[in-house]
mmCIF file of C-alpha atoms in Angstrom:
data_model
loop_
_atom_site.group_PDB
_atom_site.id
_atom_site.type_symbol
_atom_site.label_atom_id
_atom_site.label_comp_id
_atom_site.label_asym_id
_atom_site.label_seq_id
_atom_site.Cartn_x
_atom_site.Cartn_y
_atom_site.Cartn_z
ATOM 1 C CA UNK A 28 -52.731 84.638 -31.458
ATOM 2 C CA UNK A 29 -55.662 82.217 -31.577
ATOM 3 C CA UNK A 30 -54.261 80.303 -28.605
ATOM 4 C CA UNK A 31 -54.106 83.534 -26.588
ATOM 5 C CA UNK A 32 -57.697 84.448 -27.488
ATOM 6 C CA UNK A 33 -58.868 80.981 -26.435
ATOM 7 C CA UNK A 34 -56.789 81.138 -23.249
ATOM 8 C CA UNK A 35 -58.393 84.443 -22.313
ATOM 9 C CA UNK A 36 -61.835 82.933 -22.880
ATOM 10 C CA UNK A 37 -61.063 79.903 -20.718
ATOM 11 C CA UNK A 38 -59.743 82.110 -17.915
ATOM 12 C CA UNK A 39 -62.811 84.350 -18.201
ATOM 13 C CA UNK A 40 -65.050 81.443 -17.193
ATOM 14 C CA UNK A 41 -63.200 81.424 -13.827
ATOM 15 C CA UNK A 42 -63.784 77.795 -12.963
ATOM 16 C CA UNK A 43 -67.556 77.987 -13.183
ATOM 17 C CA UNK A 44 -69.545 75.895 -15.614
ATOM 18 C CA UNK A 45 -69.501 77.557 -19.026
ATOM 19 C CA UNK A 46 -68.915 77.199 -22.722
ATOM 20 C CA UNK A 47 -66.291 78.350 -25.181
ATOM 21 C CA UNK A 48 -66.910 78.076 -28.913
ATOM 22 C CA UNK A 49 -64.334 78.503 -31.668
ATOM 23 C CA UNK A 50 -65.394 78.600 -35.284
ATOM 24 C CA UNK A 51 -64.735 80.325 -38.587
ATOM 25 C CA UNK A 52 -66.868 82.074 -41.159
ATOM 26 C CA UNK A 53 -65.553 82.043 -44.737
ATOM 27 C CA UNK A 54 -66.733 84.986 -46.788
ATOM 28 C CA UNK A 55 -66.029 85.974 -50.382
ATOM 29 C CA UNK A 56 -62.942 88.057 -49.602
ATOM 30 C CA UNK A 57 -62.402 87.471 -45.887
ATOM 31 C CA UNK A 58 -62.123 84.758 -43.265
ATOM 32 C CA UNK A 59 -63.364 85.446 -39.745
ATOM 33 C CA UNK A 60 -62.160 83.535 -36.691
ATOM 34 C CA UNK A 61 -64.666 83.765 -33.856
ATOM 35 C CA UNK A 62 -64.045 82.873 -30.213
ATOM 36 C CA UNK A 63 -67.061 83.176 -27.929
ATOM 37 C CA UNK A 64 -67.146 82.490 -24.193
ATOM 38 C CA UNK A 65 -69.758 82.608 -21.440
ATOM 39 C CA UNK A 66 -67.339 84.151 -18.939
ATOM 40 C CA UNK A 67 -67.485 87.325 -16.868
ATOM 41 C CA UNK A 68 -67.479 89.590 -19.911
ATOM 42 C CA UNK A 69 -65.524 92.794 -20.340
ATOM 43 C CA UNK A 70 -66.060 96.396 -19.220
ATOM 44 C CA UNK A 71 -67.174 98.728 -21.994
ATOM 45 C CA UNK A 72 -64.111 100.915 -21.476
ATOM 46 C CA UNK A 73 -61.883 97.915 -22.229
ATOM 47 C CA UNK A 74 -63.869 97.149 -25.378
ATOM 48 C CA UNK A 75 -63.455 100.761 -26.483
ATOM 49 C CA UNK A 76 -59.704 100.593 -25.906
ATOM 50 C CA UNK A 77 -59.448 97.471 -28.018
ATOM 51 C CA UNK A 78 -61.408 99.013 -30.836
ATOM 52 C CA UNK A 79 -59.086 102.040 -30.758
ATOM 53 C CA UNK A 80 -56.107 99.704 -31.325
ATOM 54 C CA UNK A 81 -54.403 100.694 -28.087
ATOM 55 C CA UNK A 82 -50.851 99.335 -27.813
ATOM 56 C CA UNK A 83 -50.707 99.529 -24.044
ATOM 57 C CA UNK A 84 -53.644 97.680 -22.544
ATOM 58 C CA UNK A 85 -54.631 97.105 -18.968
ATOM 59 C CA UNK A 86 -56.224 93.891 -17.800
ATOM 60 C CA UNK A 87 -59.277 92.763 -15.893
ATOM 61 C CA UNK A 88 -57.299 89.889 -14.388
ATOM 62 C CA UNK A 89 -56.331 90.266 -10.750
ATOM 63 C CA UNK A 90 -52.801 88.968 -11.289
ATOM 64 C CA UNK A 91 -52.349 89.482 -15.037
ATOM 65 C CA UNK A 92 -50.597 92.120 -17.116
ATOM 66 C CA UNK A 93 -52.484 91.965 -20.401
ATOM 67 C CA UNK A 94 -49.443 90.566 -22.246
ATOM 68 C CA UNK A 95 -51.566 88.013 -24.112
ATOM 69 C CA UNK A 96 -53.902 90.766 -25.283
ATOM 70 C CA UNK A 97 -50.976 92.842 -26.500
ATOM 71 C CA UNK A 98 -49.723 89.864 -28.499
ATOM 72 C CA UNK A 99 -53.181 89.398 -30.017
ATOM 73 C CA UNK A 100 -53.394 93.035 -31.047
ATOM 74 C CA UNK A 101 -49.841 93.027 -32.378
ATOM 75 C CA UNK A 102 -50.530 90.020 -34.582
ATOM 76 C CA UNK A 103 -53.741 91.502 -35.949
ATOM 77 C CA UNK A 104 -51.964 94.746 -36.779
ATOM 78 C CA UNK A 105 -49.007 92.996 -38.376
ATOM 79 C CA UNK A 106 -51.256 90.872 -40.591
ATOM 80 C CA UNK A 107 -53.503 93.832 -41.422
ATOM 81 C CA UNK A 108 -56.503 92.148 -39.882
ATOM 82 C CA UNK A 109 -59.598 93.549 -38.220
ATOM 83 C CA UNK A 110 -61.001 93.020 -34.750
ATOM 84 C CA UNK A 111 -64.533 93.331 -33.477
ATOM 85 C CA UNK A 112 -65.390 92.726 -29.828
ATOM 86 C CA UNK A 113 -68.858 92.196 -28.411
ATOM 87 C CA UNK A 114 -69.092 91.863 -24.640
ATOM 88 C CA UNK A 115 -71.525 92.133 -21.774
ATOM 89 C CA UNK A 116 -70.354 92.103 -18.176
ATOM 90 C CA UNK A 117 -71.445 88.937 -16.451
ATOM 91 C CA UNK A 118 -72.546 87.268 -19.701
ATOM 92 C CA UNK A 119 -69.472 86.731 -21.860
ATOM 93 C CA UNK A 120 -67.268 88.026 -24.656
ATOM 94 C CA UNK A 121 -67.090 87.400 -28.381
ATOM 95 C CA UNK A 122 -63.889 88.096 -30.338
ATOM 96 C CA UNK A 123 -64.279 88.308 -34.112
ATOM 97 C CA UNK A 124 -60.952 88.515 -35.956
ATOM 98 C CA UNK A 125 -61.042 89.017 -39.720
ATOM 99 C CA UNK A 126 -58.253 88.465 -42.253
ATOM 100 C CA UNK A 127 -58.287 89.116 -45.991
ATOM 101 C CA UNK A 128 -57.975 86.089 -48.251
ATOM 102 C CA UNK A 129 -54.747 86.022 -50.239
ATOM 103 C CA UNK A 130 -53.756 84.253 -53.417
ATOM 104 C CA UNK A 131 -51.987 80.964 -52.784
ATOM 105 C CA UNK A 132 -48.228 81.308 -53.461
ATOM 106 C CA UNK A 133 -46.737 79.155 -56.214
ATOM 107 C CA UNK A 134 -44.403 77.440 -53.738
ATOM 108 C CA UNK A 135 -47.285 76.309 -51.507
ATOM 109 C CA UNK A 136 -48.243 72.631 -51.813
ATOM 110 C CA UNK A 137 -51.567 71.323 -50.572
ATOM 111 C CA UNK A 138 -51.152 67.660 -51.472
ATOM 112 C CA UNK A 139 -48.542 64.932 -51.318
ATOM 113 C CA UNK A 140 -48.089 62.382 -54.111
ATOM 114 C CA UNK A 141 -46.150 59.208 -53.367
ATOM 115 C CA UNK A 142 -45.976 56.280 -55.795
ATOM 116 C CA UNK A 143 -46.552 52.686 -54.786
ATOM 117 C CA UNK A 144 -43.324 51.005 -53.717
ATOM 118 C CA UNK A 145 -41.571 54.257 -52.816
ATOM 119 C CA UNK A 146 -40.044 55.164 -49.468
ATOM 120 C CA UNK A 147 -41.181 58.182 -47.487
ATOM 121 C CA UNK A 148 -38.512 59.657 -45.183
ATOM 122 C CA UNK A 149 -39.930 61.956 -42.491
ATOM 123 C CA UNK A 150 -37.492 64.180 -40.585
ATOM 124 C CA UNK A 151 -38.831 66.212 -37.651
ATOM 125 C CA UNK A 152 -37.720 66.757 -34.059
ATOM 126 C CA UNK A 153 -41.295 66.842 -32.699
ATOM 127 C CA UNK A 154 -42.787 63.489 -31.724
ATOM 128 C CA UNK A 155 -46.294 64.895 -32.215
ATOM 129 C CA UNK A 156 -45.561 65.561 -35.890
ATOM 130 C CA UNK A 157 -44.553 61.943 -36.468
ATOM 131 C CA UNK A 158 -47.797 60.853 -34.821
ATOM 132 C CA UNK A 159 -49.781 63.140 -37.140
ATOM 133 C CA UNK A 160 -48.104 61.648 -40.210
ATOM 134 C CA UNK A 161 -48.649 58.138 -38.851
ATOM 135 C CA UNK A 162 -52.355 58.877 -38.580
ATOM 136 C CA UNK A 163 -52.538 60.430 -42.058
ATOM 137 C CA UNK A 164 -50.722 57.474 -43.634
ATOM 138 C CA UNK A 165 -53.021 54.822 -42.186
ATOM 139 C CA UNK A 166 -54.118 52.436 -44.896
ATOM 140 C CA UNK A 167 -51.002 52.969 -46.997
ATOM 141 C CA UNK A 168 -48.670 50.707 -45.011
ATOM 142 C CA UNK A 169 -48.594 48.072 -47.772
ATOM 143 C CA UNK A 170 -48.157 50.653 -50.506
ATOM 144 C CA UNK A 171 -45.138 52.642 -49.266
ATOM 145 C CA UNK A 172 -42.285 52.290 -46.780
ATOM 146 C CA UNK A 173 -41.884 54.944 -44.075
ATOM 147 C CA UNK A 174 -38.722 55.853 -42.138
ATOM 148 C CA UNK A 175 -38.844 58.368 -39.291
ATOM 149 C CA UNK A 176 -35.925 60.462 -38.043
ATOM 150 C CA UNK A 177 -35.774 62.973 -35.188
ATOM 151 C CA UNK A 178 -32.130 63.924 -35.736
ATOM 152 C CA UNK A 179 -31.303 65.768 -38.933
ATOM 153 C CA UNK A 180 -27.735 64.449 -39.159
ATOM 154 C CA UNK A 181 -28.929 60.839 -38.822
ATOM 155 C CA UNK A 182 -31.416 61.392 -41.635
ATOM 156 C CA UNK A 183 -28.733 62.930 -43.880
ATOM 157 C CA UNK A 184 -26.321 60.053 -43.184
ATOM 158 C CA UNK A 185 -29.032 57.563 -44.083
ATOM 159 C CA UNK A 186 -29.937 59.349 -47.314
ATOM 160 C CA UNK A 187 -26.302 59.611 -48.374
ATOM 161 C CA UNK A 188 -25.820 55.890 -47.720
ATOM 162 C CA UNK A 189 -28.263 55.114 -50.547
ATOM 163 C CA UNK A 190 -27.140 54.673 -54.129
ATOM 164 C CA UNK A 191 -28.709 56.674 -56.959
ATOM 165 C CA UNK A 192 -31.236 53.969 -57.844
ATOM 166 C CA UNK A 193 -32.420 53.798 -54.229
ATOM 167 C CA UNK A 194 -32.638 57.591 -53.965
ATOM 168 C CA UNK A 195 -34.931 57.689 -56.977
ATOM 169 C CA UNK A 196 -37.507 55.822 -54.876
ATOM 170 C CA UNK A 197 -37.206 58.127 -51.851
ATOM 171 C CA UNK A 198 -39.415 61.130 -51.095
ATOM 172 C CA UNK A 199 -38.296 63.439 -48.284
ATOM 173 C CA UNK A 200 -40.555 65.312 -45.856
ATOM 174 C CA UNK A 201 -38.216 67.530 -43.885
ATOM 175 C CA UNK A 202 -38.736 70.092 -41.124
ATOM 176 C CA UNK A 203 -37.168 73.507 -41.783
ATOM 177 C CA UNK A 204 -35.672 74.109 -38.342
ATOM 178 C CA UNK A 205 -34.583 71.694 -35.591
ATOM 179 C CA UNK A 206 -34.200 72.660 -31.946
ATOM 180 C CA UNK A 207 -30.696 72.268 -30.497
ATOM 181 C CA UNK A 208 -29.353 70.741 -33.712
ATOM 182 C CA UNK A 209 -26.598 72.173 -35.922
ATOM 183 C CA UNK A 210 -28.411 71.487 -39.171
ATOM 184 C CA UNK A 211 -31.458 72.803 -40.996
ATOM 185 C CA UNK A 212 -33.863 71.179 -43.372
ATOM 186 C CA UNK A 213 -32.596 73.172 -46.342
ATOM 187 C CA UNK A 214 -29.108 71.731 -45.761
ATOM 188 C CA UNK A 215 -30.468 68.173 -45.651
ATOM 189 C CA UNK A 216 -32.257 68.728 -48.955
ATOM 190 C CA UNK A 217 -29.158 70.205 -50.604
ATOM 191 C CA UNK A 218 -26.599 67.734 -49.243
ATOM 192 C CA UNK A 219 -28.773 64.681 -49.936
ATOM 193 C CA UNK A 220 -29.312 65.686 -53.557
ATOM 194 C CA UNK A 221 -33.116 65.320 -53.265
ATOM 195 C CA UNK A 222 -33.856 68.698 -54.825
ATOM 196 C CA UNK A 223 -36.711 67.315 -56.902
ATOM 197 C CA UNK A 224 -38.136 64.797 -54.435
ATOM 198 C CA UNK A 225 -38.825 66.698 -51.234
ATOM 199 C CA UNK A 226 -41.167 68.958 -49.343
ATOM 200 C CA UNK A 227 -39.860 71.340 -46.691
ATOM 201 C CA UNK A 228 -42.454 71.148 -43.923
ATOM 202 C CA UNK A 229 -42.610 74.271 -41.770
ATOM 203 C CA UNK A 230 -44.723 76.611 -39.685
ATOM 204 C CA UNK A 231 -42.113 79.363 -40.091
ATOM 205 C CA UNK A 232 -43.492 82.364 -41.958
ATOM 206 C CA UNK A 233 -41.721 82.608 -45.304
ATOM 207 C CA UNK A 234 -40.129 86.004 -44.718
ATOM 208 C CA UNK A 235 -38.237 84.441 -41.796
ATOM 209 C CA UNK A 236 -36.505 81.870 -44.025
ATOM 210 C CA UNK A 237 -33.076 83.269 -44.861
ATOM 211 C CA UNK A 238 -31.876 83.212 -48.468
ATOM 212 C CA UNK A 239 -35.240 81.893 -49.625
ATOM 213 C CA UNK A 240 -35.157 83.815 -52.900
ATOM 214 C CA UNK A 241 -31.908 82.123 -53.877
ATOM 215 C CA UNK A 242 -33.240 78.670 -53.076
ATOM 216 C CA UNK A 243 -36.764 79.086 -54.438
ATOM 217 C CA UNK A 244 -35.704 77.723 -57.824
ATOM 218 C CA UNK A 245 -36.059 74.240 -56.373
ATOM 219 C CA UNK A 246 -37.434 74.560 -52.832
ATOM 220 C CA UNK A 247 -40.974 73.268 -52.268
ATOM 221 C CA UNK A 248 -42.866 74.193 -49.094
ATOM 222 C CA UNK A 249 -45.549 72.237 -47.236
ATOM 223 C CA UNK A 250 -47.544 73.912 -44.437
ATOM 224 C CA UNK A 251 -46.971 72.189 -41.098
#
């Protein structure tokens, strides 16, 4: 949703020199995401349609169909958010999207604890994710060993090649879902026996994870 709002703002500048700002405002019970551009603005009738939560929206783009805007509105509705739009033709548009704060779920982890001398096994099919972890782990190279896998089956074979003493020194960071691979992160966790020494790293919304309730007795989630 945020990407689509930003994309609209970039396109609104139409190649001329301009600015696009993205920032957040954290309030007591709400978080606002604000995207402000200095583009061509928006007709008042379009602003009024948005504020009426129209499902079918037109577009001010010459060759567009408003699909991005429909996705934005759909996401806001689905997450019970609020939208405020401030626009002036020829001057720019400001989108203010507000979401209610929610209590952090018990399964949600916001930190990673690895002991000195342990091995961190990272399994993810996205090269960018491995680069992010590499950056975050800078300075710890002498403290822990790191092994990276892009294929889930290769990671599982490696983990199952270790004896019990070696497994006790392994911590697993595993993606939930792999593209074009016949294995999922939950299976790697189960079949490797690392039910106590893992974090399932995912950007999949929890309700989309099948059989989660059955697995939640041991499954630990880390936000991607």
